[in-house]
Amino acid sequence: MTSHAICIQTRMAVWDLSVSVEELGPEAPPLKISVTSDLHIGGVILKTVEKSQIKQDWSDHALWWEQKQQWLLKPSWTLDKCGIHADARLCLTPQHKPLQLVMPSSIVLRMRVCFSSPVFRTIMGICKLLNIRRPEELSLLWPVEEKKKKKDKDVGEEVYDITCAPLPSTGTIPKLANGMPAFFAETPETEVVYKILAVSQPAPAPETIAKLYRTTNIMEKAHINSRWLDSSRSLLQQGVKENDKLILRFKYYTFHDIIPQADVVRLTQLYEQSRWAILLEEIECTEEEMMVFAALQYHIGKVSLTEQSVASCPAMEDLDSALQCLEVKMEGESSADDMLETMTAPELHDYLKIFRPKRLTLKGYKQYWFTFKDTTISYYKSKEESSKEPIQQMNLKGCEVAPDVSVAGQKFCIRLLIPGPEGMNEVYLRCEHEQQYSRWMAACRLASKGKTLADSSFSSEVQSIQSFLAMQKTTPRNNTAQTDESINTHSLVSPRYQKKYKPKQLTPRILEAYQNVAQLSLTDAIQKFLQIWQALPDFGLSYIVVRFKGCRKDEVLGIANNRLIRIDLSVGDVVKTWRYNTMRQWNVNWDIKQVAIEFDGNVNIAFSCVTANCKIVHEYIGGYIFMSTRCREQSDTLNEELFHKLTGGHEAL
């Protein structure tokens, strides 16, 4: 016999393959299937189904290879090509299984999701069913382990079961009925679920807020970010089992193209996530800001009962939506006049006071003549001296800008953290009144993003700051509202203020702030809440504890939508900021688990991650860079390949 014939005979040898079938139950022994190495995966499934003798639809089933923790999703591949031998343990199991999903509003949905696709695509399927646009902004994370309470065994939380929903097929746009996906319009029960998703929930009881897990320091906030699932691997590969509980959250704080008529669920869930961030003190805010947040929550709660954000007339919705898109497009297009204005960019000039905490030369605030041109602030001894050399120039590109304001105390300060060779330089500017503050604050915010005063968004930024200051003013004009006892103040503020003030002390303050927002529609009130949330100094920062190369102590890396921030763990001070637009490249050494990043100007940094897998940091940076590539013209098509290329690392698909 020739060696060629022996080779064919060996390859064609029949051997037994163990395949367990989920439908036969956990106790059932695996089926033994007679196979040859050139049998394809589709053939193995066919033989397994025949031997199981179960009559049902098997179209959603696929083979899972237990030892290798991988799906065998290419039916035409042979066992030989997949590297499967007689010792392999395979399982025939559905690709879509039930999962308990905790929404940003804290309601729990039980729904069928894909366990075989990368998590990124699984989220696309979830969002398509729930009518949430821009699924790339969300992700899944493991819940925090709750400490078992001895005393009170909590009554089981309500779970809304929508496992009967059809599986969303990729590429198709869900059909709408009465402003909601057709599936939800089918029965009164499913319609209730959609309304719960699309309408903000009543204010939680103070006891509920007190019971929920709260992060008390930056370390605990960093541990939360270690729980994100890997977007490029499937749920089953990451140890998620049928009926497990996972949390759905907005992960990337860059919200693209919000259209209120089309984004009812997205806006509501975003509001709920921001509201819980405020109530659970995940993000710092001042007392005055807390009163405005409380007033807006109170207003949104009241208006939600009467005004549905789901509009009743689809034709009008489409018209509104089209007009809004046109308005945004026209704002974005630059005319010849705009270009001329950019060439001769406007400037700001004024007397302001400056204070530098770390400089011994300036004790307290001192007044100077300031000019703001392009992205640079210069200051002089007096207006008359402004034709000479300035005392100092500060380029605000890449700086951190935070408000330090008390309307009641007539304090209007701007805190600047300006990157320098030795770290961050802290500077406070003090304005005389709110009009001056609004202009300079808007200019500083734009400059930090590399934009000048000529930018079209300058006037809207000024208006936004002024309207926020107006909300903090007390206007005791409507005395009847002051006696409204139905307001449950402790449900509207975080535990810190629940402890600090009695309800009767909080009620008049919240109602005073409420006078300034009482005229807003539901959508406007939600958008105003989100706008103020996004203006908070710590907005959008995700923390990871890291160890920088060559350092002996742990530090914190803050990851934002446009920059990375190095934070001293012991005092919480910002040490250094690096912007993505100066990044040349970043990579991960997966063997030593170290992230290395190269910036312009021969700046290189490297760090290992202490509280999270370095894949999470890699995915955050790549994800934010992916978000910055989106534009309105792309409509709703997502470049999945680019996302995985930027976030996937060595496991990219």
XYZ file of C-alpha atoms in Angstrom:
653
model
C 0.000 0.000 0.000
C 1.429 3.415 -0.941
C 2.018 6.047 1.744
C -0.578 8.264 -0.020
C -3.249 5.568 0.370
C -2.326 5.024 4.046
C -2.631 8.764 4.635
C -6.140 8.908 3.101
C -7.197 5.800 5.060
C -5.970 7.336 8.359
C -7.695 10.615 7.663
C -10.948 8.912 6.781
C -10.891 6.787 9.960
C -14.238 6.873 11.794
C -14.117 7.986 15.421
C -16.575 8.970 18.153
C -17.206 12.589 19.117
C -18.965 13.552 22.401
C -21.729 16.124 21.925
C -24.060 17.096 24.770
C -27.436 18.578 23.844
C -28.826 21.247 26.163
C -32.438 20.237 25.449
C -31.823 16.729 26.868
C -31.187 18.225 30.328
C -28.060 18.694 32.492
C -28.073 15.081 33.762
C -28.272 13.452 30.315
C -25.006 11.801 29.137
C -23.375 13.258 25.980
C -24.351 11.664 22.668
C -21.636 9.717 20.844
C -21.565 10.741 17.182
C -19.574 8.727 14.618
C -17.539 11.158 12.529
C -14.576 11.450 10.199
C -12.076 14.322 10.271
C -13.355 15.733 6.969
C -16.957 16.015 8.229
C -17.986 19.668 8.405
C -19.527 21.410 11.464
C -22.956 21.568 9.758
C -22.815 17.774 9.323
C -22.002 17.256 13.031
C -25.058 19.380 13.998
C -27.264 17.397 11.593
C -26.104 14.025 13.006
C -26.532 15.273 16.602
C -30.081 16.540 15.936
C -31.062 13.190 14.309
C -29.660 11.176 17.220
C -31.386 13.395 19.830
C -34.803 12.532 18.249
C -36.203 15.909 19.404
C -38.527 17.548 16.887
C -38.107 21.356 17.063
C -36.629 24.355 15.270
C -32.833 24.044 15.572
C -31.947 27.065 13.405
C -30.639 29.164 16.342
C -28.401 26.369 17.684
C -24.623 26.180 17.320
C -21.759 24.122 18.740
C -19.762 25.364 21.737
C -16.303 23.856 22.329
C -15.972 23.631 26.092
C -12.203 23.135 26.554
C -11.261 25.909 24.129
C -14.108 28.205 25.270
C -15.056 29.043 21.693
C -18.040 28.862 19.351
C -17.860 26.861 16.118
C -19.869 29.212 13.899
C -18.553 28.298 10.432
C -20.758 25.361 9.279
C -18.578 24.653 6.225
C -15.359 24.171 8.224
C -14.279 20.547 8.750
C -13.405 19.057 12.124
C -9.817 18.796 10.889
C -9.683 22.520 10.013
C -11.120 23.436 13.446
C -8.511 21.191 15.122
C -11.132 18.990 16.799
C -10.034 15.498 17.935
C -11.714 12.666 19.845
C -11.045 14.272 23.252
C -13.118 17.406 22.390
C -16.292 18.035 24.410
C -18.868 19.896 22.329
C -22.276 21.204 23.348
C -25.205 21.942 21.019
C -26.844 24.997 22.531
C -29.026 27.983 21.457
C -27.084 31.104 20.475
C -29.779 33.349 22.000
C -30.539 32.820 25.688
C -32.443 34.755 28.366
C -30.496 37.351 30.354
C -31.565 39.698 33.148
C -30.673 43.195 32.064
C -30.567 46.059 34.590
C -31.371 49.253 32.685
C -29.939 52.694 33.602
C -33.355 53.434 35.180
C -32.774 50.367 37.464
C -35.716 48.419 36.036
C -34.856 44.812 35.203
C -35.781 43.291 31.831
C -35.586 39.583 31.079
C -34.876 39.217 27.379
C -33.201 36.897 24.899
C -29.804 38.122 23.781
C -27.041 36.716 21.601
C -24.439 34.697 23.540
C -22.348 33.842 20.446
C -21.595 37.257 18.850
C -19.026 39.725 20.194
C -20.615 41.786 23.000
C -20.534 44.857 20.724
C -22.974 43.181 18.313
C -25.061 41.756 21.178
C -25.603 45.335 22.429
C -26.612 46.395 18.905
C -29.319 43.694 19.033
C -30.506 44.785 22.512
C -30.670 48.449 21.454
C -32.490 47.634 18.213
C -35.217 45.803 20.152
C -35.531 48.599 22.748
C -35.422 51.388 20.112
C -32.202 52.967 21.436
C -30.108 54.629 18.747
C -26.298 54.875 18.932
C -25.669 51.460 20.631
C -21.901 52.066 20.432
C -22.220 54.447 23.421
C -23.403 51.638 25.710
C -21.860 48.483 27.113
C -22.448 45.733 29.662
C -20.847 45.274 33.046
C -21.053 42.821 35.928
C -23.027 44.053 38.953
C -21.216 44.688 42.241
C -21.536 41.696 44.594
C -24.113 42.632 47.173
C -23.346 41.844 50.808
C -25.830 39.293 52.124
C -28.080 40.925 54.700
C -29.014 38.764 57.682
C -31.990 40.783 58.873
C -34.197 41.614 55.929
C -34.437 39.308 52.985
C -35.411 41.738 50.273
C -38.623 41.067 48.459
C -37.689 39.918 44.942
C -37.481 42.883 42.574
C -39.922 43.023 39.684
C -38.556 41.598 36.437
C -40.295 42.524 33.164
C -40.196 39.498 30.885
C -39.917 40.234 27.146
C -38.314 36.936 26.093
C -41.178 36.490 23.594
C -39.793 39.384 21.511
C -38.642 38.461 17.988
C -34.870 38.352 17.529
C -33.771 41.541 15.752
C -32.190 40.828 12.381
C -29.144 42.905 11.504
C -29.613 45.716 9.039
C -33.391 45.988 9.395
C -34.951 49.061 10.985
C -37.620 48.100 13.555
C -41.155 48.876 12.412
C -42.884 51.442 14.602
C -46.510 51.418 15.738
C -47.929 54.259 17.899
C -44.410 55.649 18.202
C -42.950 52.399 19.597
C -41.425 49.240 18.027
C -44.221 47.035 16.653
C -43.473 44.211 19.132
C -44.239 46.446 22.137
C -47.528 47.584 20.587
C -48.830 43.985 20.335
C -50.159 43.535 23.901
C -51.081 45.858 26.807
C -48.359 44.164 28.932
C -45.541 44.858 26.464
C -46.859 48.394 25.899
C -46.510 49.029 29.650
C -42.855 47.863 29.489
C -42.079 50.299 26.654
C -43.700 53.174 28.542
C -41.595 52.323 31.609
C -38.500 52.584 29.376
C -39.621 55.779 27.640
C -40.965 57.734 30.630
C -38.815 58.760 33.599
C -39.599 56.811 36.766
C -41.017 58.377 39.961
C -38.489 59.686 42.486
C -37.062 56.778 44.518
C -37.817 56.560 48.228
C -34.982 57.906 50.449
C -34.645 54.382 51.947
C -34.045 53.004 48.423
C -31.265 55.527 47.815
C -29.722 54.729 51.209
C -29.715 50.950 50.503
C -28.050 51.176 47.096
C -24.310 50.677 46.665
C -22.426 53.986 46.742
C -18.809 54.577 45.872
C -17.240 56.590 48.677
C -13.789 57.222 47.171
C -11.854 57.227 43.925
C -10.574 53.653 44.528
C -14.127 52.288 44.654
C -15.012 54.237 41.512
C -11.983 52.644 39.828
C -13.091 49.136 40.890
C -16.469 49.673 39.154
C -14.609 50.136 35.853
C -12.898 46.765 36.232
C -16.307 45.122 35.647
C -16.845 46.098 31.997
C -17.222 43.166 29.619
C -14.856 42.813 26.670
C -16.590 44.117 23.522
C -14.726 41.819 21.153
C -15.595 38.521 22.885
C -18.942 36.783 23.315
C -20.939 36.547 26.551
C -20.354 32.784 26.876
C -16.595 33.261 26.423
C -16.672 35.660 29.381
C -18.433 33.263 31.730
C -21.940 34.748 31.413
C -24.580 32.048 31.855
C -28.255 31.871 30.995
C -30.405 34.098 33.266
C -27.352 35.865 34.747
C -27.793 39.518 35.658
C -25.802 42.172 33.778
C -25.989 45.977 33.845
C -26.531 48.021 30.667
C -24.953 51.481 30.926
C -23.769 54.389 28.785
C -20.009 53.769 28.843
C -18.713 56.443 26.475
C -19.711 59.946 27.564
C -19.991 61.430 24.101
C -23.616 61.503 23.001
C -23.854 61.886 19.244
C -26.785 63.289 17.327
C -29.590 63.359 19.949
C -32.969 63.932 18.252
C -35.702 64.088 20.945
C -38.433 62.656 18.677
C -36.346 59.644 17.621
C -34.491 59.188 20.916
C -37.289 58.938 23.472
C -35.916 55.791 25.194
C -32.288 56.872 24.776
C -32.945 60.310 26.321
C -34.980 58.887 29.209
C -32.383 56.220 30.040
C -29.580 58.777 29.769
C -31.477 61.050 32.169
C -31.991 58.120 34.569
C -28.269 57.266 34.493
C -27.306 60.899 35.177
C -29.930 61.204 37.927
C -28.600 58.129 39.739
C -25.028 59.427 39.314
C -26.109 62.589 41.183
C -28.205 60.816 43.858
C -25.536 58.194 44.592
C -22.786 60.838 44.639
C -20.849 59.180 41.822
C -20.086 62.707 40.621
C -19.388 65.762 42.781
C -21.654 68.808 42.624
C -22.088 71.905 44.779
C -25.039 72.469 47.095
C -26.554 75.062 44.735
C -26.219 72.664 41.789
C -27.874 69.912 43.872
C -30.892 72.196 44.475
C -31.216 72.834 40.720
C -30.943 69.081 40.010
C -33.605 68.443 42.675
C -35.908 71.108 41.180
C -35.528 69.619 37.698
C -36.235 66.098 39.007
C -39.336 67.397 40.792
C -40.492 69.137 37.600
C -39.738 66.126 35.354
C -41.645 63.885 37.795
C -44.684 66.203 37.719
C -44.681 66.714 33.942
C -44.137 62.983 33.215
C -47.540 62.262 34.753
C -49.334 64.568 32.324
C -47.132 65.003 29.266
C -45.862 61.955 27.387
C -42.568 62.429 25.625
C -43.875 59.887 23.053
C -45.619 62.236 20.617
C -48.983 61.194 19.224
C -48.660 62.405 15.641
C -45.914 60.584 13.672
C -46.185 62.991 10.704
C -45.515 65.995 12.944
C -42.652 64.092 14.592
C -41.020 63.520 11.217
C -41.451 67.179 10.288
C -39.984 68.361 13.618
C -37.131 65.908 13.264
C -36.382 67.007 9.691
C -36.434 70.696 10.698
C -34.138 70.009 13.635
C -31.647 68.103 11.448
C -31.719 70.943 8.923
C -31.144 73.486 11.691
C -28.114 71.570 13.006
C -26.738 71.099 9.478
C -27.085 74.804 8.721
C -25.350 75.647 12.003
C -22.490 73.332 11.061
C -21.941 74.736 7.561
C -19.540 77.670 7.464
C -20.270 80.567 5.161
C -17.823 83.085 3.696
C -18.816 85.503 6.489
C -17.899 82.900 9.108
C -14.545 82.353 7.456
C -13.906 86.103 7.422
C -14.883 86.293 11.099
C -12.447 83.474 11.910
C -9.650 85.392 10.214
C -10.373 88.350 12.479
C -11.273 86.470 15.651
C -13.008 88.556 18.350
C -11.252 89.221 21.656
C -12.233 89.788 25.300
C -10.727 92.592 27.456
C -11.543 93.265 31.096
C -10.264 93.830 34.608
C -10.303 90.484 36.462
C -8.720 89.213 39.658
C -6.244 86.327 39.693
C -5.107 83.965 42.444
C -2.405 81.266 42.177
C -2.503 78.963 45.235
C 0.998 77.548 44.707
C 2.750 80.909 44.081
C 3.898 82.708 47.202
C 4.208 85.983 45.273
C 0.437 86.422 44.929
C -1.281 86.367 48.288
C -5.010 86.373 47.734
C -6.679 87.801 44.627
C -4.981 90.661 42.774
C -6.539 92.748 39.999
C -5.002 92.966 36.497
C -6.082 93.921 32.978
C -6.793 90.715 31.025
C -7.082 90.040 27.291
C -8.343 86.832 25.714
C -7.226 86.190 22.137
C -7.488 82.890 20.194
C -6.875 80.340 22.985
C -4.524 82.503 25.074
C -5.067 84.703 28.140
C -2.578 87.520 28.750
C -2.577 89.886 31.695
C -1.035 93.328 32.330
C -0.623 95.655 35.289
C -3.272 98.014 33.841
C -5.226 98.773 30.668
C -2.654 101.454 29.735
C 0.175 98.867 29.919
C -1.580 96.464 27.481
C 0.461 97.707 24.499
C 3.634 96.466 26.263
C 4.809 92.947 27.106
C 2.293 91.044 29.292
C 3.204 89.936 32.823
C 2.290 86.430 31.726
C 0.569 84.534 28.905
C -1.381 81.315 29.451
C -2.388 79.072 26.560
C -5.547 77.256 27.640
C -5.489 74.554 24.954
C -5.748 71.217 26.754
C -6.391 72.767 30.187
C -9.056 71.736 32.714
C -11.818 74.312 33.332
C -14.124 74.127 36.362
C -16.666 76.573 37.837
C -16.301 77.811 41.424
C -19.548 79.707 41.779
C -21.981 80.741 44.483
C -24.792 82.908 43.109
C -26.122 83.616 46.601
C -22.653 84.695 47.776
C -21.980 86.640 44.542
C -18.840 84.586 43.933
C -18.016 83.985 40.254
C -14.689 82.179 39.921
C -13.138 80.059 37.177
C -10.644 77.369 38.194
C -8.042 76.558 35.546
C -5.574 73.679 35.589
C -3.039 74.483 32.874
C -0.594 71.781 31.677
C 3.055 72.758 32.144
C 6.394 70.928 31.886
C 6.439 70.182 35.651
C 2.765 69.242 35.914
C -0.459 71.212 36.257
C -0.499 74.903 37.194
C -3.570 75.911 39.196
C -5.028 79.382 38.555
C -8.251 81.016 39.767
C -9.857 83.923 37.894
C -12.469 85.987 39.723
C -15.142 87.903 37.798
C -17.148 90.855 39.108
C -20.617 89.764 37.962
C -22.380 86.939 36.161
C -22.370 88.577 32.680
C -18.585 88.899 32.806
C -18.266 85.371 34.244
C -20.483 83.864 31.501
C -18.350 85.351 28.708
C -14.976 84.426 30.205
C -16.126 80.965 31.304
C -17.477 80.231 27.801
C -14.186 81.459 26.278
C -12.132 79.260 28.643
C -14.257 76.175 27.860
C -13.877 76.674 24.110
C -10.131 77.386 24.402
C -9.602 74.170 26.394
C -10.982 72.318 23.333
C -8.730 74.296 20.999
C -11.574 76.566 19.748
C -11.458 80.375 19.545
C -14.070 83.026 20.349
C -14.947 83.058 16.633
C -16.443 79.569 16.983
C -20.192 79.495 16.269
C -20.872 77.781 19.615
C -19.536 80.730 21.709
C -22.861 82.600 22.019
C -24.838 79.419 22.812
C -22.209 78.502 25.465
C -22.642 81.978 27.049
C -26.457 81.591 27.035
C -26.225 78.106 28.531
C -24.031 79.388 31.415
C -26.370 82.357 32.015
C -29.490 80.176 32.084
C -27.821 77.836 34.575
C -26.896 80.774 36.859
C -30.486 82.049 36.580
C -31.745 78.696 37.884
C -29.658 79.065 41.042
C -31.200 82.423 41.889
C -33.920 82.469 44.481
C -37.150 83.991 43.166
C -39.702 84.006 46.016
C -42.445 85.398 43.798
C -44.885 82.518 44.017
C -45.554 82.061 47.710
C -48.292 79.478 47.189
C -45.725 77.025 45.799
C -43.611 77.396 48.939
C -46.204 75.541 50.996
C -46.475 72.527 48.668
C -46.116 69.683 51.183
C -46.414 66.879 48.587
C -42.759 67.319 47.642
C -40.652 64.446 48.980
C -37.400 66.382 49.233
C -35.253 63.532 50.531
C -35.989 61.590 47.336
C -34.516 64.392 45.242
C -31.142 64.918 46.927
C -28.158 62.700 47.713
C -27.668 61.161 51.208
C -25.162 63.914 52.129
C -27.937 66.535 51.961
C -30.524 64.187 53.463
C -28.314 64.092 56.577
C -27.447 67.792 56.492
C -30.976 69.242 56.187
C -34.466 68.408 57.382
C -37.180 68.168 54.668
C -38.772 71.430 55.849
C -35.419 73.200 55.300
C -34.997 71.715 51.816
C -38.564 72.260 50.550
C -38.427 76.080 50.182
C -34.959 75.942 48.581
C -35.997 73.324 46.007
C -39.252 75.134 45.272
C -37.385 78.416 44.802
C -35.172 76.757 42.199
C -38.287 75.113 40.726
C -39.748 78.568 39.889
C -36.996 78.939 37.276
C -37.722 75.633 35.513
C -41.493 75.286 35.963
C -42.203 76.502 32.407
C -39.979 73.894 30.681
C -41.510 71.070 28.647
C -40.615 67.486 29.603
C -38.016 67.112 26.829
C -36.492 70.527 27.543
C -36.283 69.760 31.275
C -34.522 66.422 30.615
C -32.111 68.084 28.191
C -31.426 70.875 30.710
C -30.667 68.282 33.408
C -28.233 66.499 31.050
C -26.653 69.814 30.045
C -25.905 70.769 33.676
C -24.647 67.229 34.412
C -22.270 67.467 31.434
C -20.958 70.833 32.702
C -19.847 69.387 36.081
C -16.033 69.378 36.490
C -15.789 65.576 36.904
C -18.302 64.723 34.168
C -17.389 61.761 31.957
C -14.311 60.678 33.912
C -13.770 56.933 34.263
C -11.077 55.995 36.767
C -8.533 53.152 36.699
C -5.802 52.636 39.324
C -2.454 52.268 37.534
C 1.267 52.074 38.281
C 3.354 54.291 35.991
C 6.630 52.859 34.721
C 9.479 53.829 37.046
C 7.128 54.807 39.921
C 6.750 52.968 43.212
C 3.248 54.091 44.155
C -0.206 53.572 42.666
C -1.852 56.497 40.906
C -5.195 57.060 39.188
C -5.733 57.408 35.457
C -8.859 59.372 34.565
C -10.150 58.571 31.071
C -12.361 61.197 29.406
C -13.753 61.589 25.888
C -10.861 63.800 24.748
C -8.008 63.302 27.202
C -6.199 61.152 29.771
C -5.569 62.594 33.244
C -2.933 61.526 35.774
C -4.251 61.976 39.325
C -2.329 61.762 42.606
C -4.164 59.075 44.607
C -3.256 60.472 48.043
C -4.566 64.044 47.543
C -6.732 63.689 44.437
C -4.900 66.454 42.540
C -4.506 66.439 38.766
C -0.813 65.996 37.961
C -0.819 65.902 34.156
C -3.234 65.889 31.200
C -2.626 64.354 27.770
C -5.063 64.992 24.907
C -5.954 62.317 22.328
C -5.368 64.743 19.460
C -1.646 64.833 20.378
C -1.431 61.032 20.534
C 0.758 59.392 17.889
C 0.149 55.768 18.838
C -0.763 53.504 21.723
C -0.199 49.804 22.195
C -0.326 47.113 24.837
C 2.361 44.601 25.709
C -0.020 41.749 26.517
C 2.740 39.595 28.069
C 3.698 42.083 30.790
C 0.241 43.749 30.692
C 1.588 47.252 30.141
C 0.007 50.097 28.146
C 2.478 52.346 26.288
C 1.428 55.654 24.657
C 3.439 58.047 22.515
C 2.426 61.718 22.220
C 3.727 64.626 20.132
C 6.963 66.226 21.295
C 8.651 62.898 22.175
C 6.405 62.406 25.220
C 6.154 58.701 26.102
C 4.238 57.190 28.994
C 3.809 53.568 30.090
C 1.781 52.055 32.914
C 0.405 48.763 34.169
C -3.187 48.509 35.436
C -3.844 47.658 39.084
C -7.656 47.540 39.365
C -8.616 46.473 35.844
C -7.442 44.436 32.901
C -5.325 46.595 30.556
C -7.760 45.545 27.783
C -10.361 47.796 29.488
C -8.070 50.866 29.223
C -7.164 49.935 25.634
C -10.858 49.649 24.777
C -11.732 52.961 26.450
C -9.075 54.886 24.473
C -9.900 53.119 21.187
C -13.638 53.548 21.846
C -13.348 57.304 22.374
C -11.231 57.669 19.238
C -13.903 55.673 17.367
C -16.622 57.997 18.771
C -14.732 61.029 17.417
C -14.899 59.591 13.865
C -18.708 59.664 13.802
C -20.494 62.320 11.777
C -24.109 63.060 10.886
C -23.686 61.881 7.276
C -23.080 58.311 8.446
C -26.754 58.109 9.482
C -27.224 54.963 11.590
C -24.666 52.714 9.920
C -21.956 51.608 12.302
C -18.442 50.753 11.184
C -18.100 47.629 13.321
C -14.806 46.657 11.732
C -13.210 50.004 12.668
C -14.514 49.737 16.251
C -12.906 46.312 16.722
C -9.724 47.481 15.010
C -9.407 50.352 17.506
C -10.570 48.493 20.637
C -9.858 44.816 20.050
C -6.111 44.646 20.630
C -4.484 41.339 19.729
C -7.908 39.675 19.836
C -9.442 42.024 17.232
C -11.740 40.248 14.837
